[in-house]
Short mmCIF file of C-alpha atoms in Angstrom, two decimals:
data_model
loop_
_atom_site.label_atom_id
_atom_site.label_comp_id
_atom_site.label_asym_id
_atom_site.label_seq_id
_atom_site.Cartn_x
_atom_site.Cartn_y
_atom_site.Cartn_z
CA UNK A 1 5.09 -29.95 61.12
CA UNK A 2 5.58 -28.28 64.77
CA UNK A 3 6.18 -24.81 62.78
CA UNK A 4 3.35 -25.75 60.85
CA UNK A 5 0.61 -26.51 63.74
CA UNK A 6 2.43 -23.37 65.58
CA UNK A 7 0.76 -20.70 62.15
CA UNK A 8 -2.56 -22.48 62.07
CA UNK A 9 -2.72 -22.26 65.96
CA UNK A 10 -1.97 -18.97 65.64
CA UNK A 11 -4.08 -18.00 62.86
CA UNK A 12 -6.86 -19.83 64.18
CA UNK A 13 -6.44 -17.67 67.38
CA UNK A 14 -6.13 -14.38 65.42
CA UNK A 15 -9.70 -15.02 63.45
CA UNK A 16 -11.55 -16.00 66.49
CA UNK A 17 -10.38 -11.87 68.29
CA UNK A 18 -10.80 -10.57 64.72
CA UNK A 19 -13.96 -11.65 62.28
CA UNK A 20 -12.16 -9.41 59.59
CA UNK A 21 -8.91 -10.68 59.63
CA UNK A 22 -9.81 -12.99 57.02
CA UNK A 23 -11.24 -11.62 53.43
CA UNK A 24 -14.85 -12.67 52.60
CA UNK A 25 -14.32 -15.06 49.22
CA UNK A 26 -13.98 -13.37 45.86
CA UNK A 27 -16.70 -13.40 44.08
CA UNK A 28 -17.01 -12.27 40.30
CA UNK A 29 -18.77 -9.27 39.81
CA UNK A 30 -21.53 -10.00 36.88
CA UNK A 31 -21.19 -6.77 34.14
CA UNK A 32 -22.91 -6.75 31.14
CA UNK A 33 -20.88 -8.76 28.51
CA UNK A 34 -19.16 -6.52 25.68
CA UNK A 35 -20.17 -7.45 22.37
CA UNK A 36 -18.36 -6.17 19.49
CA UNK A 37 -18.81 -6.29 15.70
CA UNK A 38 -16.05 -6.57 13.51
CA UNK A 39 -16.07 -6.59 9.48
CA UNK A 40 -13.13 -8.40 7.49
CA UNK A 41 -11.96 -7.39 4.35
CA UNK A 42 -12.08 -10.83 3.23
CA UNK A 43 -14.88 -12.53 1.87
CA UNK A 44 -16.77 -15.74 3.55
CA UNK A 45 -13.48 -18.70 2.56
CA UNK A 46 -10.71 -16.75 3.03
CA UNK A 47 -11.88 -15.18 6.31
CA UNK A 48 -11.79 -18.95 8.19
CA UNK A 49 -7.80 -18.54 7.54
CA UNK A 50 -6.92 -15.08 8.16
CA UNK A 51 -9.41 -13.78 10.77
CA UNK A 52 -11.86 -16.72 12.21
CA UNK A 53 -9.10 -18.54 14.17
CA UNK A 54 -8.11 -15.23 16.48
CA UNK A 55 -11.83 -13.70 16.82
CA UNK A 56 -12.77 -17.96 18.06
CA UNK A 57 -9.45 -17.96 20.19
CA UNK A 58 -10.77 -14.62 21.82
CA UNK A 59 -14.26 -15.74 22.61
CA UNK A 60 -13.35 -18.52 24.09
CA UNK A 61 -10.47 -17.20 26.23
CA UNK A 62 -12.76 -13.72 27.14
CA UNK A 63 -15.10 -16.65 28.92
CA UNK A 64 -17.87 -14.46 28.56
CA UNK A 65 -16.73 -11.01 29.35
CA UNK A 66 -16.54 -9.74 25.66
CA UNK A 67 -17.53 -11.32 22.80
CA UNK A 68 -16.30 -10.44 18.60
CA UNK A 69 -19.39 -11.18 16.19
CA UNK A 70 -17.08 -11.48 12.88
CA UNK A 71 -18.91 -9.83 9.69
CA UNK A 72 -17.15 -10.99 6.04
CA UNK A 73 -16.73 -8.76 3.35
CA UNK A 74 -19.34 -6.12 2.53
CA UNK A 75 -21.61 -8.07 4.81
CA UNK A 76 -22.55 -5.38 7.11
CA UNK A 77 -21.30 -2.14 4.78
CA UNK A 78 -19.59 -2.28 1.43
CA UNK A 79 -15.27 -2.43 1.90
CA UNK A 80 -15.23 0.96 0.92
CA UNK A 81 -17.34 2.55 3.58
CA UNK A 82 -15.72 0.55 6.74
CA UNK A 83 -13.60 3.55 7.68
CA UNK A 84 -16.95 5.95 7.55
CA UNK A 85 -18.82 2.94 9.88
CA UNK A 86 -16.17 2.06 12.72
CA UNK A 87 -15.89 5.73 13.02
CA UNK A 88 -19.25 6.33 13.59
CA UNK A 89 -19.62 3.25 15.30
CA UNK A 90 -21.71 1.56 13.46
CA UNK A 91 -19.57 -1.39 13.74
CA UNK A 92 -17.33 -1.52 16.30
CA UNK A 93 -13.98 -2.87 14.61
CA UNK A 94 -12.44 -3.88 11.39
CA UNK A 95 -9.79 -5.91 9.75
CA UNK A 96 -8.45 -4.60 6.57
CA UNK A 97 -5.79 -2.10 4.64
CA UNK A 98 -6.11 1.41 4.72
CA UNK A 99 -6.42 1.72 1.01
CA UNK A 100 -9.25 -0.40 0.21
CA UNK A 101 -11.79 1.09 3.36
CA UNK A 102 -11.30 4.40 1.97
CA UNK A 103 -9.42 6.17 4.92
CA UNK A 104 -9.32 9.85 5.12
CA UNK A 105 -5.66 9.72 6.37
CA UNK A 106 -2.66 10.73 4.19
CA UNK A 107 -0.88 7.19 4.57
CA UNK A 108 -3.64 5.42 3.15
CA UNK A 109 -1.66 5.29 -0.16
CA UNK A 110 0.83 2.46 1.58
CA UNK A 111 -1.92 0.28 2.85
CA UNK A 112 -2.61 -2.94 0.91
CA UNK A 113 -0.24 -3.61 -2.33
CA UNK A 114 1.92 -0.02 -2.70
CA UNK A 115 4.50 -0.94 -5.57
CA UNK A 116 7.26 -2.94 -3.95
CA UNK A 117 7.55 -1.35 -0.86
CA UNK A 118 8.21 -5.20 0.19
CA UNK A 119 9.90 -7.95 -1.07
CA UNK A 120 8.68 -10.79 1.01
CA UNK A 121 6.14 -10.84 3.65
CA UNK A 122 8.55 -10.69 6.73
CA UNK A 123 9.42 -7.05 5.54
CA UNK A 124 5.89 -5.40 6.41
CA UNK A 125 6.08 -6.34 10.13
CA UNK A 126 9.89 -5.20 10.29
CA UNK A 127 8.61 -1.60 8.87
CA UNK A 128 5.96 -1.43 11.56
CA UNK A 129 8.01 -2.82 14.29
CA UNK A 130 11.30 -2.47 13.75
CA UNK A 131 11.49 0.68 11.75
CA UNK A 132 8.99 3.10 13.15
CA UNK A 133 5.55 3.01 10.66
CA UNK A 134 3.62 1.93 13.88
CA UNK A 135 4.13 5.66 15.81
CA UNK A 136 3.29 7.09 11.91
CA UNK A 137 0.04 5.37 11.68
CA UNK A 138 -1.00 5.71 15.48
CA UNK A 139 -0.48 9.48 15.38
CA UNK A 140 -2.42 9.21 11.80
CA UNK A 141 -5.61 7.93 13.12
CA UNK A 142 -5.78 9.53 16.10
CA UNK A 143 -6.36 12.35 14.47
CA UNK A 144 -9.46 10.92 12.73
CA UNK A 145 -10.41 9.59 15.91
CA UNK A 146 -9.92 6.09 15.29
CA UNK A 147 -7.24 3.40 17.06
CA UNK A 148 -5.43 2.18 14.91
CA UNK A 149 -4.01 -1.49 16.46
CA UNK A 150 -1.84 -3.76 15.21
CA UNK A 151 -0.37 -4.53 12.03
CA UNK A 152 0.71 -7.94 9.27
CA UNK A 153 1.28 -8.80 6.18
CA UNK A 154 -0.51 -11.08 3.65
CA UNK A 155 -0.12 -12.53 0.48
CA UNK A 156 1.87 -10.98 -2.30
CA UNK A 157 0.12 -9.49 -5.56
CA UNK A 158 0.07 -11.25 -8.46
CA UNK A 159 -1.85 -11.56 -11.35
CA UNK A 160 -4.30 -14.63 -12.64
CA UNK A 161 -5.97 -14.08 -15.52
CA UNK A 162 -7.48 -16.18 -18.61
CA UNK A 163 -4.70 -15.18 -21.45
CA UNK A 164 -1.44 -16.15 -20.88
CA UNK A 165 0.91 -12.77 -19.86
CA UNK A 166 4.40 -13.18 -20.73
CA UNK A 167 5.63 -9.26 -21.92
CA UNK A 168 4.53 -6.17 -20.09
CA UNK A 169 2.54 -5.43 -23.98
CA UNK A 170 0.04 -8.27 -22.79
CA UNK A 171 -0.87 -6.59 -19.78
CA UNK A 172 -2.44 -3.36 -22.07
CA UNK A 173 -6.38 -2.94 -22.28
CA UNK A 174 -6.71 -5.81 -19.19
CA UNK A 175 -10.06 -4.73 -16.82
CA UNK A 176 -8.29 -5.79 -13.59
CA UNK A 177 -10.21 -5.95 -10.14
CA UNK A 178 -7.47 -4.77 -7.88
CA UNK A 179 -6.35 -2.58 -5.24
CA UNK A 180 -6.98 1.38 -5.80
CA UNK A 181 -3.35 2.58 -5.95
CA UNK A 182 -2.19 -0.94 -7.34
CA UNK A 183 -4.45 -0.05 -9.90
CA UNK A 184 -3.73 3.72 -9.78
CA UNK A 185 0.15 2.80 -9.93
CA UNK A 186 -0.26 -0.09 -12.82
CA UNK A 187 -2.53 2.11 -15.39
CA UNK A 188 0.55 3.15 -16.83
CA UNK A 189 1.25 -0.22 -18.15
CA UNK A 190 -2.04 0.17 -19.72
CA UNK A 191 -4.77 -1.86 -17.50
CA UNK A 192 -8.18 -0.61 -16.87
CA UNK A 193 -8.49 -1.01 -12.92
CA UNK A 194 -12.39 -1.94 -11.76
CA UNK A 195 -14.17 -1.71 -8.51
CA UNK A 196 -16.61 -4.29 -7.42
CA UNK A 197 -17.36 -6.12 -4.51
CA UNK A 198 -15.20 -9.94 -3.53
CA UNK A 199 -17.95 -11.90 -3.83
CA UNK A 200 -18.81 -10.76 -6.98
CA UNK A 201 -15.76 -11.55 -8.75
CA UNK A 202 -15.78 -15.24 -9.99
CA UNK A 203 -19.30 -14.42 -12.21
CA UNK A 204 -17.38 -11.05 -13.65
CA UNK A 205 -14.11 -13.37 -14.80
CA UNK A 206 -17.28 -15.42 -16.13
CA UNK A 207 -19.37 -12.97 -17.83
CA UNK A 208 -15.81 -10.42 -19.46
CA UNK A 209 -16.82 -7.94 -16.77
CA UNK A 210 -12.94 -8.17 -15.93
CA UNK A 211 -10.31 -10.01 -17.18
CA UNK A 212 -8.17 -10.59 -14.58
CA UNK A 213 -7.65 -10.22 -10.92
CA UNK A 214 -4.45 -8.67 -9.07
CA UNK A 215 -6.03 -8.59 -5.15
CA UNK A 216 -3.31 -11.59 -4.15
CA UNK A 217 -1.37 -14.41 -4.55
CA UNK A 218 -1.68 -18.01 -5.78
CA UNK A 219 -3.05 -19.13 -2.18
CA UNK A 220 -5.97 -17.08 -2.39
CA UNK A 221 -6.78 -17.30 -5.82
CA UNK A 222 -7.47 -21.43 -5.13
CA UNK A 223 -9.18 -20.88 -1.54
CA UNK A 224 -11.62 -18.02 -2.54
CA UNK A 225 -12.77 -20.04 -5.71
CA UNK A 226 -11.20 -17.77 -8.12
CA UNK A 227 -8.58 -20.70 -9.49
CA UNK A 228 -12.11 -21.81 -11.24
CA UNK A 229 -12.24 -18.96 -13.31
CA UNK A 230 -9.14 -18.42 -14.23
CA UNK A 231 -5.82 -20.31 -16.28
CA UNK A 232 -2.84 -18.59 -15.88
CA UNK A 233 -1.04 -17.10 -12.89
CA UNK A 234 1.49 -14.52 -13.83
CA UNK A 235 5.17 -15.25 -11.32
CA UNK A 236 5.81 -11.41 -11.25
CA UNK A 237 4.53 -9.67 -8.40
CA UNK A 238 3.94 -5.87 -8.11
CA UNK A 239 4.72 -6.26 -4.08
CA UNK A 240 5.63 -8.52 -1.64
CA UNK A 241 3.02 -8.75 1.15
CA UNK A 242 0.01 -6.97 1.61
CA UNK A 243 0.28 -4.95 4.39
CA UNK A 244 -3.51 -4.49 6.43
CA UNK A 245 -4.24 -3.47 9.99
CA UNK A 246 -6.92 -4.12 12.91
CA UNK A 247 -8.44 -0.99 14.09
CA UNK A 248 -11.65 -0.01 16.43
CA UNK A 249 -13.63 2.76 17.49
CA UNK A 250 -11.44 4.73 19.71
CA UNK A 251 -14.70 5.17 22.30
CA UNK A 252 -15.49 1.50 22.07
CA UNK A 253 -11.70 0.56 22.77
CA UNK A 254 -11.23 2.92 25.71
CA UNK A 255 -14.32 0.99 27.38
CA UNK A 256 -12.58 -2.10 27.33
CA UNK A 257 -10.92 -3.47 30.36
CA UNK A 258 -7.08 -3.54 30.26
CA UNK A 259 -7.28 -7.29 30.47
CA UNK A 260 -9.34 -7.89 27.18
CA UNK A 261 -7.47 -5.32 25.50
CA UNK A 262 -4.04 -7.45 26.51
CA UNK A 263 -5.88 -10.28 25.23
CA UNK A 264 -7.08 -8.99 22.30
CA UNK A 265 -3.33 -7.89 21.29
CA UNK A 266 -2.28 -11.21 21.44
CA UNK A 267 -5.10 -13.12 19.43
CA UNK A 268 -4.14 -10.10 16.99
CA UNK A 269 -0.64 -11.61 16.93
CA UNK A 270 -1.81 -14.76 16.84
CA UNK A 271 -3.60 -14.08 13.56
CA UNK A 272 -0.38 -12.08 11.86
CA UNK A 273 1.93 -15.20 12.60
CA UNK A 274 -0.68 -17.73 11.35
CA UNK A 275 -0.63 -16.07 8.19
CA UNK A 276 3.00 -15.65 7.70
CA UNK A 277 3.47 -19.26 7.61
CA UNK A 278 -0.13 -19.94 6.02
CA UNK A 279 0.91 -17.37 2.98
CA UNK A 280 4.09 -18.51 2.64
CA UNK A 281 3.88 -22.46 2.52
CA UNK A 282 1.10 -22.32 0.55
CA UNK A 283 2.48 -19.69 -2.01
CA UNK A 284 5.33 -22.30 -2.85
CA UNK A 285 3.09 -25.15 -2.18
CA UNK A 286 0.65 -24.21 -4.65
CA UNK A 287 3.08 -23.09 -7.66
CA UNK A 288 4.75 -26.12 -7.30
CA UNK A 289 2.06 -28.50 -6.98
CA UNK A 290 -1.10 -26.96 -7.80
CA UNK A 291 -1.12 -27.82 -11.57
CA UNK A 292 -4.56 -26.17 -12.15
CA UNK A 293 -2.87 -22.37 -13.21
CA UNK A 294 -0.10 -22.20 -15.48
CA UNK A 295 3.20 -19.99 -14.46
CA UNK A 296 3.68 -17.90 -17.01
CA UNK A 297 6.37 -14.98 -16.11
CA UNK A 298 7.68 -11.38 -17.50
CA UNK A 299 11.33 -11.61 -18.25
CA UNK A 300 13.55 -9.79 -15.13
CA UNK A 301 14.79 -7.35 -17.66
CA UNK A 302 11.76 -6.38 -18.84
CA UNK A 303 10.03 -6.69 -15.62
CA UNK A 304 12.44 -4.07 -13.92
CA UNK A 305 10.75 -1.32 -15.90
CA UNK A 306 7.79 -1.57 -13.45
CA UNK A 307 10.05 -1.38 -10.30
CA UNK A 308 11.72 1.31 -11.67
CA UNK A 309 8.69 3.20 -12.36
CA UNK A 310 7.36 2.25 -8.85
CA UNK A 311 10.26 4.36 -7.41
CA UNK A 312 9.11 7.07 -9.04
CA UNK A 313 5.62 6.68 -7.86
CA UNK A 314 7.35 6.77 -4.75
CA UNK A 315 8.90 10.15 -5.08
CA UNK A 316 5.37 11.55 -6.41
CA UNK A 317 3.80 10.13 -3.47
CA UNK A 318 6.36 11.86 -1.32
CA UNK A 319 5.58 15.45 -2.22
CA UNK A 320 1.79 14.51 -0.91
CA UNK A 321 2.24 15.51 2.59
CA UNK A 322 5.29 15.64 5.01
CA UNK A 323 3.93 12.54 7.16
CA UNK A 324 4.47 10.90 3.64
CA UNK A 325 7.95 11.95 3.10
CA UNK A 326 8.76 10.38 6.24
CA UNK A 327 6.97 7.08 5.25
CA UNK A 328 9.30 7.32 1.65
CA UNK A 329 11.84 7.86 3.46
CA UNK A 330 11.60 4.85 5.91
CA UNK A 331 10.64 2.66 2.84
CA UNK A 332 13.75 3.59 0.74
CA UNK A 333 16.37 3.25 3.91
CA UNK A 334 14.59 -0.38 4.99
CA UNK A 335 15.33 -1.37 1.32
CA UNK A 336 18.47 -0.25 1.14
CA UNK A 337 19.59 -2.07 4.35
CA UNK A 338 18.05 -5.07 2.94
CA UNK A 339 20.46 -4.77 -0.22
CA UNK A 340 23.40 -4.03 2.04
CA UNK A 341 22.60 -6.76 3.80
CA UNK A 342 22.22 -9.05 1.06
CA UNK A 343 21.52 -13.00 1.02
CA UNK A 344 18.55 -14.16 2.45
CA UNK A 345 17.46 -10.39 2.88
CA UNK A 346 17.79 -9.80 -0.74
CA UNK A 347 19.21 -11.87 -3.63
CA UNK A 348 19.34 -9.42 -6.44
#
């Protein structure tokens, strides 16, 4: 206590010969708020599990300094034109894979479903992270003058359709809404791919305009509606986890203070572990209690003829550019680790 007494003394003694000694209160300078805009890739349902919990966790934790307005799919501009908008700033951010906004980067082939790059949804975070596709897709859009920010994985793709599929034969003369190099890739097994917007695709099950959809897996086909339109769910996926990415206009990023940006990273993480657990559980939950879809499954040996023709997509899709040779070459080393490594990595 004497000590004590002794410093405030002191101090006491110090302010009254020197007004300054002491700093004036801080006081919180009042800048305009940032508001940004960001589109999903996922239509009004499914955006309250994969997006709507980080953008509200932001918001509330930017206390007033920046603020995400979240747009759903085609809302603001159709999917296909997102790349075209956040780079001209139109909107200011977007959530979705490379493939399906149309971007004019080489790697845009491996965004969304490319043919079993992954095996399970864990393995799209270790290629970013862990095995060097994050450096390949920052240089990527930097030249297009976009940031690329952070990347996850989804759902696996699997088919649910209205006939039963149990051969690769039934697959032939399907009109499937799906991803454009899923589609591109699948062809050869004889299915028509179409292009139309989310929303619209419960009344085109309903009215023959397709026949099946191939965009995810079981957990999205019940919470976007389409397990209404649809009686069979096909066990066979063509990959693993969807693999999708948050990126903004590089101008509107470099305006933001380091601070929000730190914060925004981690609501982005947020987001990509909420779904790894969300995707997963319900996956399992859903095949094994769902009872609305009936399994059906493509025997292993049969089924093997698509991954094997997926590895030569993969070759083909290595002679596109140099930047993806690199990416074929990261995919085929990460898988053959995985087999080396064996149980739980891989189990045959």
């Amino acid at each position: 206590m004497n000590s004590r007494r002794h410093f405030l003394k002191k101090a006491g003694l110090v302010a009254a010969a020197s007004p300054v000694a002491l700093a004036a209160p801080y006081v919180k300078a009042q800048d305009k708020k940032i508001t940004w805009r960001l589109q999903t890739y996922a239509g009004a349902a499914l955006a309250e599990f994969v997006i709507r919990p980080a953008v509200d966790a932001f918001n509330k934790a930017a206390n007033g300094e920046m603020e995400i307005q979240l747009y759903t799919a085609d809302q603001l501009v159709p999917t296909g034109e997102l790349f075209r908008a956040m780079q001209a700033g139109t909107i200011d951010a977007v959530q979705s894979d490379d493939d399906s906004m149309n971007s004019p980067v080489d790697i845009k082939v491996f965004g969304g479903y490319f043919p079993f790059a992954s095996r399970y949804s864990l393995d799209v975070p270790t290629l970013f992270y862990e095995y060097g596709l994050a450096e390949i897709w920052d240089q990527a859009y930097t030249e297009v003058g976009v940031k690329w920010l952070s990347a996850g994985a989804w759902d696996p793709c699997n088919f649910a359709t209205n006939k039963p599929i149990k051969a690769l034969a039934d697959l032939k003369g399907l009109r499937v809404f799906t991803f454009p190099t899923a589609g591109q890739f699948l062809s050869q097994f004889g299915i028509v791919p179409v292009t139309i917007p989310f929303e619209d695709v419960p009344v085109a099950m309903q009215t023959g305009e397709i026949d099946a959809i191939a965009w995810s897996g079981i957990t999205e086909v019940f919470t976007s509606g389409w397990v209404d339109v649809t009686k069979y769910f096909l066990t066979n996926n063509v990959s693993g986890g969807w693999a999708g990415s948050f990126f903004a206009n590089a101008d509107r990023w470099n305006e933001v203070p380091e601070h929000l940006k730190t914060l925004f990273n981690l609501c982005m993480d947020s987001s990509h572990y909420h779904r790894l657990h969300w995707y997963w559980g319900g996956e399992a939950k859903l095949r094994a209690e769902g009872g609305r879809l009936e399994l059906t499954s493509i025997p292993d040996a049969e089924w093997k003829t698509v991954e094997d023709a997926a590895h030569v997509f993969w070759d083909e899709v290595a002679k596109q550019t140099p930047r993806t040779a690199k990416v074929v070459e990261i995919l085929k080393k990460y898988n053959a680790d995985m087999e080396k490594a064996g149980k739980p990595y891989r189990y045959g």
